[in-house]
PDB file of C-alpha atoms in Angstrom:
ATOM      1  CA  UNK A   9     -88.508  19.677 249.351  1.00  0.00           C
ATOM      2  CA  UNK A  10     -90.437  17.448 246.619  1.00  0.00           C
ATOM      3  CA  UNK A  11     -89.399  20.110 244.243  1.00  0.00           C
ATOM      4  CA  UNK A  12     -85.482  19.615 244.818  1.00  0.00           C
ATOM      5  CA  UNK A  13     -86.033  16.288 244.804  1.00  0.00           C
ATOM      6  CA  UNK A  14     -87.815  16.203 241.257  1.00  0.00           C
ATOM      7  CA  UNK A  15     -85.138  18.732 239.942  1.00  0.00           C
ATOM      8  CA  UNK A  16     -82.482  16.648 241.227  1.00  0.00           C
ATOM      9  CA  UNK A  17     -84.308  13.457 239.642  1.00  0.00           C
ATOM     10  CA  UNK A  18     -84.588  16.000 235.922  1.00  0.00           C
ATOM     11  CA  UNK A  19     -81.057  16.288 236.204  1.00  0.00           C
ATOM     12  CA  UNK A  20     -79.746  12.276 237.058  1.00  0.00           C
ATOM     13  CA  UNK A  21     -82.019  11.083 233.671  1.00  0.00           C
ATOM     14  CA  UNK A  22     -80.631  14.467 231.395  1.00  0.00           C
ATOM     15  CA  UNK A  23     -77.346  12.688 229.720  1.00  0.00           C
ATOM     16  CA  UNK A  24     -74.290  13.984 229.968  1.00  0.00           C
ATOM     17  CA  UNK A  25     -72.799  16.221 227.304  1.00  0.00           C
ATOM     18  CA  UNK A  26     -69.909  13.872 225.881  1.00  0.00           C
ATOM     19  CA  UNK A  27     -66.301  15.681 227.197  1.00  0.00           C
ATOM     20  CA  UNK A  28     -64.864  15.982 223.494  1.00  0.00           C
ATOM     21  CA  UNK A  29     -67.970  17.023 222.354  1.00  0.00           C
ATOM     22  CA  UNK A  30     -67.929  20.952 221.780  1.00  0.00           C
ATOM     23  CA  UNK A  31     -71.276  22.252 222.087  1.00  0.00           C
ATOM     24  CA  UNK A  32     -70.233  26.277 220.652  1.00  0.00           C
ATOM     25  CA  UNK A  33     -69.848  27.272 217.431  1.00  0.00           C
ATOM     26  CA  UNK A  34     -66.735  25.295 216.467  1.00  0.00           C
ATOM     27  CA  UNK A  35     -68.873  22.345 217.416  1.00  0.00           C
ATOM     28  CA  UNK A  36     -71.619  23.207 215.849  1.00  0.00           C
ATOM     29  CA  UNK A  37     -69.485  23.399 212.436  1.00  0.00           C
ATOM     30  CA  UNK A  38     -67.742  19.897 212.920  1.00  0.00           C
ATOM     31  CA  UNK A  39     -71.006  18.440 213.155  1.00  0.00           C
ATOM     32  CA  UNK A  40     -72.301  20.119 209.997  1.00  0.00           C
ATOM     33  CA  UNK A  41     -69.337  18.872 208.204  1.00  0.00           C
ATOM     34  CA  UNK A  42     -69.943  15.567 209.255  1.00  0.00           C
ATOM     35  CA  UNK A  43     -73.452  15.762 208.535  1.00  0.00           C
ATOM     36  CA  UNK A  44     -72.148  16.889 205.302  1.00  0.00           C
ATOM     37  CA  UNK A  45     -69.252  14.144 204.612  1.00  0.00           C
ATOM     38  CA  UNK A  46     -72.496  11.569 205.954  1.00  0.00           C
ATOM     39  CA  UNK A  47     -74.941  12.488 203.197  1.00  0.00           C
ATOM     40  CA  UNK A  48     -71.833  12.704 200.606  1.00  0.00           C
ATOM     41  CA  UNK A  49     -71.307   8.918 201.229  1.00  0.00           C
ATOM     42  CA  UNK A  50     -74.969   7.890 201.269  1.00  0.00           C
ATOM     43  CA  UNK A  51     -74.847   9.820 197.060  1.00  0.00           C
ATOM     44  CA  UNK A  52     -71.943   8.372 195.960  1.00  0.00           C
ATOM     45  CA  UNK A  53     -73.091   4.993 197.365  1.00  0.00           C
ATOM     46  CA  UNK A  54     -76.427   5.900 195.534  1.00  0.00           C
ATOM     47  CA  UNK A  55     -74.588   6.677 192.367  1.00  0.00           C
ATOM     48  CA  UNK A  56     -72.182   3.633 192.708  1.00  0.00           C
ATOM     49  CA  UNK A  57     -75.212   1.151 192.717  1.00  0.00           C
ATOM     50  CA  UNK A  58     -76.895   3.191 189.813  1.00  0.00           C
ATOM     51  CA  UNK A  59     -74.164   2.928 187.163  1.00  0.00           C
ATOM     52  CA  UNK A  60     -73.858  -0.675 187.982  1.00  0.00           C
ATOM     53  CA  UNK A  61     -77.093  -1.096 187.265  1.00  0.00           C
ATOM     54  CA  UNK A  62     -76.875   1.071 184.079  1.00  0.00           C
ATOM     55  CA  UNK A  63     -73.687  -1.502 183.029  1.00  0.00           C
ATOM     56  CA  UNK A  64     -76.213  -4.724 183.643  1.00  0.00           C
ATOM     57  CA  UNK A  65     -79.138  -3.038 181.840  1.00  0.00           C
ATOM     58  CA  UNK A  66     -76.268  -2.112 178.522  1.00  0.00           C
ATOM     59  CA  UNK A  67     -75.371  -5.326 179.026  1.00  0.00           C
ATOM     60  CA  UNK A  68     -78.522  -6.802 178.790  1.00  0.00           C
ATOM     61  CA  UNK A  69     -79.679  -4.781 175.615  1.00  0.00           C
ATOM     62  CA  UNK A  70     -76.311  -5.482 173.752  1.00  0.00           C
ATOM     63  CA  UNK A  71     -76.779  -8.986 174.205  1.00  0.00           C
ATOM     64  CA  UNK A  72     -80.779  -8.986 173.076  1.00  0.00           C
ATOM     65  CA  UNK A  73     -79.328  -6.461 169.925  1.00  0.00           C
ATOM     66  CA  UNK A  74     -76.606  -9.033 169.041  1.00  0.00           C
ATOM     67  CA  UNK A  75     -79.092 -12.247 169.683  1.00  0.00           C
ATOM     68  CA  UNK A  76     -81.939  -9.997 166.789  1.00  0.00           C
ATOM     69  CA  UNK A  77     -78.581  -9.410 164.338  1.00  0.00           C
ATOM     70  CA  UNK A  78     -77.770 -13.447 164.938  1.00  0.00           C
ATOM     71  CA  UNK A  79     -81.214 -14.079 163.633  1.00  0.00           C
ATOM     72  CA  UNK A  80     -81.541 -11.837 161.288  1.00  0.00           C
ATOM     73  CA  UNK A  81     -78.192 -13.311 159.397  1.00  0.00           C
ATOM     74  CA  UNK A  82     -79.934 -16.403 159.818  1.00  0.00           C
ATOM     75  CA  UNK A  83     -82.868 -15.939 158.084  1.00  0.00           C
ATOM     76  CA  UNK A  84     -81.072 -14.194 154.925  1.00  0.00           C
ATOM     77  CA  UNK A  85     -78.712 -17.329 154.995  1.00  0.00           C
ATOM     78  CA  UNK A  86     -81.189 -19.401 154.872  1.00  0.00           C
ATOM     79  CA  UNK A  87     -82.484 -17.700 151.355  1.00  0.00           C
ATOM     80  CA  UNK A  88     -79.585 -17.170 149.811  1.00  0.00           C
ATOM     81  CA  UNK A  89     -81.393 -17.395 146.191  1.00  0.00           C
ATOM     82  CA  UNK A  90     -84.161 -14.777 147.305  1.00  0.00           C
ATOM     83  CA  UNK A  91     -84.827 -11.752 145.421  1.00  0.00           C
ATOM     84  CA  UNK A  92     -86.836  -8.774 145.164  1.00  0.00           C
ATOM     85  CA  UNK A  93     -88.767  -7.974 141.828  1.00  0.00           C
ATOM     86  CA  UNK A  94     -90.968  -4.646 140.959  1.00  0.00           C
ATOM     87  CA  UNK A  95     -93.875  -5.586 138.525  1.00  0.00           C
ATOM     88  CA  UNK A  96     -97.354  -4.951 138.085  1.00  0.00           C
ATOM     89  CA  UNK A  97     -99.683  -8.180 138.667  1.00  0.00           C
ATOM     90  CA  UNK A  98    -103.352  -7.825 138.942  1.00  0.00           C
ATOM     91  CA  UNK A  99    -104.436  -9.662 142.406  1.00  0.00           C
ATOM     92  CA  UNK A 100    -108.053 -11.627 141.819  1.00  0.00           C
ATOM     93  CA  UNK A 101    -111.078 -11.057 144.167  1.00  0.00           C
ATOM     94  CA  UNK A 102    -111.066 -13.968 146.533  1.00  0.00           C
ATOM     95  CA  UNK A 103    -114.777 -15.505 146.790  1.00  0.00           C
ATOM     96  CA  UNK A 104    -115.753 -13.560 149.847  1.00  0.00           C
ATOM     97  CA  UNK A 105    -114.247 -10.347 148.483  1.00  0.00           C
ATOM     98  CA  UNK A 106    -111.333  -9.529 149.175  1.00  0.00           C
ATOM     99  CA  UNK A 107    -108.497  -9.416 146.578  1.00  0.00           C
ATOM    100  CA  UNK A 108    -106.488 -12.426 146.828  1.00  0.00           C
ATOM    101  CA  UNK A 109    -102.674 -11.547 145.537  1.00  0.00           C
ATOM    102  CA  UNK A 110    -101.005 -14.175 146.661  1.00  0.00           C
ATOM    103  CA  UNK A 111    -101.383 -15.965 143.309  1.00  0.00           C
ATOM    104  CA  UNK A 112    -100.524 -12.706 141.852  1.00  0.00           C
ATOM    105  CA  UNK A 113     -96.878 -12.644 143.957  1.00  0.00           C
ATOM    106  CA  UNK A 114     -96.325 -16.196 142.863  1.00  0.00           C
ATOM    107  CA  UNK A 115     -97.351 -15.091 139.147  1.00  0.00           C
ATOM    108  CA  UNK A 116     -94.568 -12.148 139.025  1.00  0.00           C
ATOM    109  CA  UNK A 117     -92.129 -14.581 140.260  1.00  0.00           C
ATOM    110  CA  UNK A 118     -92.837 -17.082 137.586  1.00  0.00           C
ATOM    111  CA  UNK A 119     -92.340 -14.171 135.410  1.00  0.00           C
ATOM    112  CA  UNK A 120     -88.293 -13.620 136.489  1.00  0.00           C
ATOM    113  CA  UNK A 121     -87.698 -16.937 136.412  1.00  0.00           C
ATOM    114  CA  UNK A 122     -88.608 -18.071 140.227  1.00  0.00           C
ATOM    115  CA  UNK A 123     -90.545 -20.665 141.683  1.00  0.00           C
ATOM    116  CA  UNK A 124     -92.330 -18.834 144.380  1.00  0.00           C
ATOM    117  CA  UNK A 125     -92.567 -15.670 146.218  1.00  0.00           C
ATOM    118  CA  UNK A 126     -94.735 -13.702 148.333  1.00  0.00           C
ATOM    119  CA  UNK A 127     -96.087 -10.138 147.843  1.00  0.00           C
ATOM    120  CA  UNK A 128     -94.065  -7.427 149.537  1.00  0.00           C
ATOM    121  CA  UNK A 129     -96.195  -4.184 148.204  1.00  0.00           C
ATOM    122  CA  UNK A 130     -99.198  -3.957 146.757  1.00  0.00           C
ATOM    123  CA  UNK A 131    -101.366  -0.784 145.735  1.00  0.00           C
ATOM    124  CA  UNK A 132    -104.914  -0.581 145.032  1.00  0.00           C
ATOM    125  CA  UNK A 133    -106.435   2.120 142.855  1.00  0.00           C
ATOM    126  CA  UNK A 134    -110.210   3.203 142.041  1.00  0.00           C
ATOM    127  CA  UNK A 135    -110.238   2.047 138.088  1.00  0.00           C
ATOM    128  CA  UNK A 136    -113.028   3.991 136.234  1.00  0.00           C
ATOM    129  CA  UNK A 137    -113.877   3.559 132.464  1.00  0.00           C
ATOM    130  CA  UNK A 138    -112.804   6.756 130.252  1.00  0.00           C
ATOM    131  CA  UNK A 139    -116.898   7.870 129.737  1.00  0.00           C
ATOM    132  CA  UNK A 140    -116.865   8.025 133.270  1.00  0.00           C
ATOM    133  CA  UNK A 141    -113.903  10.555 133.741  1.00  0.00           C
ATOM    134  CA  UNK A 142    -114.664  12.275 130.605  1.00  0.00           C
ATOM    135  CA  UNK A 143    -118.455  13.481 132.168  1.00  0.00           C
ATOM    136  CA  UNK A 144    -116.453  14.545 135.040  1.00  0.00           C
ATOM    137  CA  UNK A 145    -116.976  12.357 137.796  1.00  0.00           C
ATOM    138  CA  UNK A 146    -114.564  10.311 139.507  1.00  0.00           C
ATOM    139  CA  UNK A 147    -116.634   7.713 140.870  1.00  0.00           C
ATOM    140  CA  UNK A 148    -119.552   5.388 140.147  1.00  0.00           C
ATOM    141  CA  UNK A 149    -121.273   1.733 139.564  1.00  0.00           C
ATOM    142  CA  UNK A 150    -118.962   1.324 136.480  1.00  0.00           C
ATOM    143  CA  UNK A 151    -115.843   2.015 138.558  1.00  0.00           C
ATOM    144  CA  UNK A 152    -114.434  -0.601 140.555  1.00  0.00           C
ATOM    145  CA  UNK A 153    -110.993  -0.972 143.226  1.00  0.00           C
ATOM    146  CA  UNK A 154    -108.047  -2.848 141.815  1.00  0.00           C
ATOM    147  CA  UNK A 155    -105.507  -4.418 144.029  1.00  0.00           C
ATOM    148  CA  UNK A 156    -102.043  -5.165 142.220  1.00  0.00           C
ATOM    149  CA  UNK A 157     -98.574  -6.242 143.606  1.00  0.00           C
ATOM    150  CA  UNK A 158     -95.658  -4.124 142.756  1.00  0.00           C
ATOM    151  CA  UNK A 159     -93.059  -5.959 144.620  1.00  0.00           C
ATOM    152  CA  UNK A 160     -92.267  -9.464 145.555  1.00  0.00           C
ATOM    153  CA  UNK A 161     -90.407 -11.247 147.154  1.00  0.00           C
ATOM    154  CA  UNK A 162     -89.064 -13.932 145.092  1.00  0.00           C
ATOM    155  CA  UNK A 163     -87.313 -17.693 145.587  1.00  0.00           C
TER     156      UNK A 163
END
C-alpha cells in the first residue's frame, strides 16, 4: 500500500507533457529547428552590436586622423617662410663633451640667407690624419669623432 501511494505521489509532481507538444521524431525536429532559429538570433544580434561598434571605433579614428592632419596644416602655416637646406657645418664640442650643433644649424642658415634654424640631420665620422691611414690603421690618439649638420631646418 505505501508503495502505490508513493507511485501515485511520483506521478501527481511528474508535469504533464504539453498537448501540442509532439514528443516523436517530428517533435524532436521542430525543436531542433527552433533551437536552431534561437541560436541564429542570439549571432546576428552578436554581429549587429559588433559592427556598430566597429562604425564608433572608425568613427573615432577618422576623427583623431583628421584632428593630427588639422594640426599638422597648422604648424606648416604657421612657418610659411621655413626651408630646408643641405650643407656641411662642423658642430663644436660643448664643455662637457658632447658636440654642440645647434650653433652649427643656426650657422648654415645664416649661410642661405636665414635668421635661424635648427639641425634636422647630422652625421658624425671618425676623422684620422693621412700618416695615420697611410701606416694602415684606422684608429688612434691622433684621430678624433666629428659631428657635422647636413640639413637644417631654416626660418
Amino acid at each position: 500500500m505505501v508503495l502505490m501511494a508513493a507511485l501515485a505521489a511520483a506521478q501527481e509532481g511528474a508535469p504533464a507533457p504539453r498537448p501540442n507538444e509532439d514528443t516523436g521524431f517530428f517533435g524532436a525536429i521542430g525543436r531542433w529547428f527552433d533551437q536552431q532559429a534561437d541560436k541564429m538570433n542570439s549571432s546576428f544580434g552578436d554581429a549587429r552590436k559588433k559592427i556598430e561598434n566597429f562604425g564608433h571605433e572608425a568613427g573615432v579614428a577618422a576623427k583623431s586622423t583628421a584632428a593630427g592632419a588639422k594640426d599638422a596644416a597648422d604648424a606648416v602655416a604657421r612657418i610659411p617662410s621655413a626651408r630646408v637646406v643641405t650643407g656641411h657645418e662642423k658642430c663644436v664640442n660643448a664643455p662637457n663633451g658632447a658636440p654642440d650643433c645647434v650653433a652649427a644649424a643656426v650657422t648654415m642658415c645664416k649661410t642661405k640667407g636665414f635668421d635661424s634654424g635648427k639641425s634636422m640631420d647630422m652625421t658624425t665620422a671618425l676623422v684620422c690624419p693621412p700618416k695615420v691611414l697611410l701606416s694602415g690603421r684606422n684608429s688612434g690618439p691622433e684621430c678624433r669623432d666629428e659631428t657635422f649638420v647636413s640639413r637644417a631646418l631654416c626660418q
